[in-house]
Coordinates of C-alpha atoms in Angstrom, one line a residue:
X25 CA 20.6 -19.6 -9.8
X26 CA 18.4 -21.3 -7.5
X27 CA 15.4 -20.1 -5.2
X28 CA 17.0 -21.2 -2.3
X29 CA 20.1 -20.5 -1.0
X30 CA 19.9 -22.0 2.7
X31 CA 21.4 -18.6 3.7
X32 CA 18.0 -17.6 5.7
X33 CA 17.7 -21.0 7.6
X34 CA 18.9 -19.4 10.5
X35 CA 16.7 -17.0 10.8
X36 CA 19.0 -14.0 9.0
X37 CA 18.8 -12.4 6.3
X38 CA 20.4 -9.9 4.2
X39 CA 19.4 -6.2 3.8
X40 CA 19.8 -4.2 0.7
X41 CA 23.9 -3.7 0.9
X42 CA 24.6 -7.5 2.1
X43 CA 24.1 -6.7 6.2
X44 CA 22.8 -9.4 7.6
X45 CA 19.7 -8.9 9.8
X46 CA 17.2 -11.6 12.0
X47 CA 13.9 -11.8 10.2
X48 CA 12.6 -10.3 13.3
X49 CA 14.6 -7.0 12.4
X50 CA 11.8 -4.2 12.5
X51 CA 12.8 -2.8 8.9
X52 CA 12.0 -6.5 7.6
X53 CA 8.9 -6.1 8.9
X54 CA 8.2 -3.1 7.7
X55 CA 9.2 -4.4 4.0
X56 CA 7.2 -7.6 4.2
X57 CA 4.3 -6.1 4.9
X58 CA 4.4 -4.0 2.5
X59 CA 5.4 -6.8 0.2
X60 CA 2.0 -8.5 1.5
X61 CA 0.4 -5.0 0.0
X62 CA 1.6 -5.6 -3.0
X63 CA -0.3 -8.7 -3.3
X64 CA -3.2 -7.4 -2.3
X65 CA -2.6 -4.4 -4.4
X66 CA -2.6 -6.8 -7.5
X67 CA -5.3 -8.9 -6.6
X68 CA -7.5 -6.0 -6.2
X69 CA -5.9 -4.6 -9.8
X70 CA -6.6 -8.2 -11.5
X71 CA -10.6 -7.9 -9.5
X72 CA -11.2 -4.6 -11.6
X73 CA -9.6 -5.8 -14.9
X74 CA -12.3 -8.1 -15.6
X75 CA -14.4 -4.6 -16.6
X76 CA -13.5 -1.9 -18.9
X77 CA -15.4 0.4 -16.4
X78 CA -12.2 0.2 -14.7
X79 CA -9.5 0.3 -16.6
X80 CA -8.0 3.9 -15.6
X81 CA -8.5 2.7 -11.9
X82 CA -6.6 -1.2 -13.3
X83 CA -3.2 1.3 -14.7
X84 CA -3.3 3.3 -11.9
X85 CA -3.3 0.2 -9.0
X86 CA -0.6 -1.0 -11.6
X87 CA 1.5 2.0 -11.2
X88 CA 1.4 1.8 -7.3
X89 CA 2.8 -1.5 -7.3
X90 CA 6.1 -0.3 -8.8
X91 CA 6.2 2.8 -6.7
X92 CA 5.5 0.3 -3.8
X93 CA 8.5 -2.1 -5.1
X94 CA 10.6 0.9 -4.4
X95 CA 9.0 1.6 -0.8
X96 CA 9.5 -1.7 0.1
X97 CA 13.3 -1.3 -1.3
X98 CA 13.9 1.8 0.6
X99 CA 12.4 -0.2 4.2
X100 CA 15.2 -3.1 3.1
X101 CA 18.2 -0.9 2.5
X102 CA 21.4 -1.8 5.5
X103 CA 24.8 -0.8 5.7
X104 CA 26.1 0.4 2.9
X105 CA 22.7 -0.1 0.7
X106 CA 21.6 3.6 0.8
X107 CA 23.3 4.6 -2.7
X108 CA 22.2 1.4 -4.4
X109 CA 18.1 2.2 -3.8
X110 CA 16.8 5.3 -5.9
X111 CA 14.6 7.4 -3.6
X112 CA 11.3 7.8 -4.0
X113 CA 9.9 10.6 -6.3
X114 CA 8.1 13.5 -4.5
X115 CA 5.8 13.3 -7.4
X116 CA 4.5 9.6 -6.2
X117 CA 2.8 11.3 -3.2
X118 CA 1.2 14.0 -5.1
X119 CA -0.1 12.0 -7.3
X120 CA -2.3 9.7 -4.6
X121 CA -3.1 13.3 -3.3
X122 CA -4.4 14.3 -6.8
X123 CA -6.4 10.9 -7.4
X124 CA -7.8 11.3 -4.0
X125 CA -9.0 14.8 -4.9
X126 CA -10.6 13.7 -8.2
X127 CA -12.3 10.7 -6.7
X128 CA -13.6 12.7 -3.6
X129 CA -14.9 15.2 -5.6
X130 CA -17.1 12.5 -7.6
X131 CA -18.6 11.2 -4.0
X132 CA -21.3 12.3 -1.8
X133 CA -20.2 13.5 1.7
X134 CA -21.3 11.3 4.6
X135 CA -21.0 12.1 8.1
X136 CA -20.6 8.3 9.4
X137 CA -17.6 5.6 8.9
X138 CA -17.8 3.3 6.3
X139 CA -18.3 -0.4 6.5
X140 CA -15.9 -2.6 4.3
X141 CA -18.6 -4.9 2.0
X142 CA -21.4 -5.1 -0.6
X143 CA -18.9 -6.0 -3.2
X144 CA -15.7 -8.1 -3.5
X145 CA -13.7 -5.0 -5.1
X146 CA -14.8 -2.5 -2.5
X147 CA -13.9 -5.2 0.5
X148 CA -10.4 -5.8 -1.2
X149 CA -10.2 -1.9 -0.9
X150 CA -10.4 -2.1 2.6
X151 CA -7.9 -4.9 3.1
X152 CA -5.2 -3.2 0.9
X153 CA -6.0 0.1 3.3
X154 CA -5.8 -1.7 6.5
X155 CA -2.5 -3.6 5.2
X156 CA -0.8 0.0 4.6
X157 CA -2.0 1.4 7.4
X158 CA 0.3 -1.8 9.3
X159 CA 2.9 -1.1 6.9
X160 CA 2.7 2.4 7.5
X161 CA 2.8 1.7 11.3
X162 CA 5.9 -1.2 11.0
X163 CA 8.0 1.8 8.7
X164 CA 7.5 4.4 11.4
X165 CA 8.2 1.9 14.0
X166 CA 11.6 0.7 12.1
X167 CA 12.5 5.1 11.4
X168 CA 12.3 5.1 15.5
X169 CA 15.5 2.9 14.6
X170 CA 17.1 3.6 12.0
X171 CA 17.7 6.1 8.7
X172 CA 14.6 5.4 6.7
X173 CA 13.6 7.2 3.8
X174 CA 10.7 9.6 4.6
X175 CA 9.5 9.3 1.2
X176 CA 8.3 5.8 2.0
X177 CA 5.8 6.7 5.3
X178 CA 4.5 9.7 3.4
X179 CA 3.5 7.5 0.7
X180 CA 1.8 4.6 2.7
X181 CA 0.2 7.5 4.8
X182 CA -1.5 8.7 1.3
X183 CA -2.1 5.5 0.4
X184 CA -4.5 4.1 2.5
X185 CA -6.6 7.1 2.0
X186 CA -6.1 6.5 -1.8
X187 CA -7.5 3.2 -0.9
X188 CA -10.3 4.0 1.7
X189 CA -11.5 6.6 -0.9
X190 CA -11.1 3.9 -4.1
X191 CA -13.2 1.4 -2.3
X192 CA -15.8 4.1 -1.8
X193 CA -15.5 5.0 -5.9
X194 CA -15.7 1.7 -6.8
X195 CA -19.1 1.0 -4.9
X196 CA -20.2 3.8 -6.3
X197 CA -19.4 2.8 -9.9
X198 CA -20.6 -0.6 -9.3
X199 CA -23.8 0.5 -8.3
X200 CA -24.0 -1.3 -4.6
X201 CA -25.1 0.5 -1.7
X202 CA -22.3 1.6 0.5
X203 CA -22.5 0.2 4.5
X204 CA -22.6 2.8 6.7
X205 CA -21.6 2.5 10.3
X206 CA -24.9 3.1 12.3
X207 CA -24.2 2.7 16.0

């Protein structure tokens, strides 16, 4: 089978149940971006693999990338898709909730907003958080439209806190000084 099949040289393309959509179509928006996390989401995964320090933290960014293959399949699903995609388990949510928990309760408090910087790991943090929050924004913009699964914008909601709160551990663990916002 070959890459290319011509079939989008229109500017169409097919959802998840062979309805064709333009590009433009809010829910393949909402997908691509969060496609575009889950490149970031691996670069920032392949970053921390080069130290053991972070192996826990390397599985876990590993485990959100599947869970965010199947957001991104729930954002794609068309007319007559919705029994082909298996929702998204409640326990993917909780689970960001529960890491966010753990590594909050490992940081000091601080009253001012955090600067993205002092290290390459942290600032990829902050470009994974500020990609979900888009693709948080573009799935809630394309459930304004259409049926999409709710499972999918509670999950990017968690997840750029996961990753807010990750860039702050991994400072932390690399021993830079975090950047603090001082007007």
């Amino acid at each position: 089978m070959k890459v290319y099949t011509k079939g989008g040289d229109k500017g169409r393309t097919s959802l998840i149940g062979g309805e064709r959509v333009l590009k433009t179509d809010c829910r393949v928006e909402a997908y691509g971006s969060v496609d575009e996390l889950i490149a970031f989401t691996a670069l920032l995964a392949d970053k921390l693999a080069s130290s053991n320090k972070f192996d826990k933290l390397t599985a876990e960014l590993r485990r959100i990338e599947s869970q965010l293959m199947t957001v991104a399949a729930l954002l794609a699903v068309g007319k007559g898709g919705a029994d082909k995609v298996a929702p998204l388990k409640n326990e993917a949510a909780q689970e960001l909730e529960q890491a966010i928990d753990r590594m909050q309760e490992d940081l000091p408090a601080i009253t001012k907003f955090t600067i993205p910087g002092g290290d390459v790991r942290c600032s990829l943090c902050h470009v994974c958080r500020t990609v979900c929050r888009r693709a948080e924004r573009a799935a809630i913009s394309a459930s304004q439209e259409y049926d999409i699964d709710k499972g999918a914008t509670i999950y990017l909601n968690r997840l750029s806190d996961y990753f807010y709160l990750l860039g702050r551990t991994i400072t932390q663990m690399a021993s830079v000084e975090e950047i603090l916002w001082i007007p």
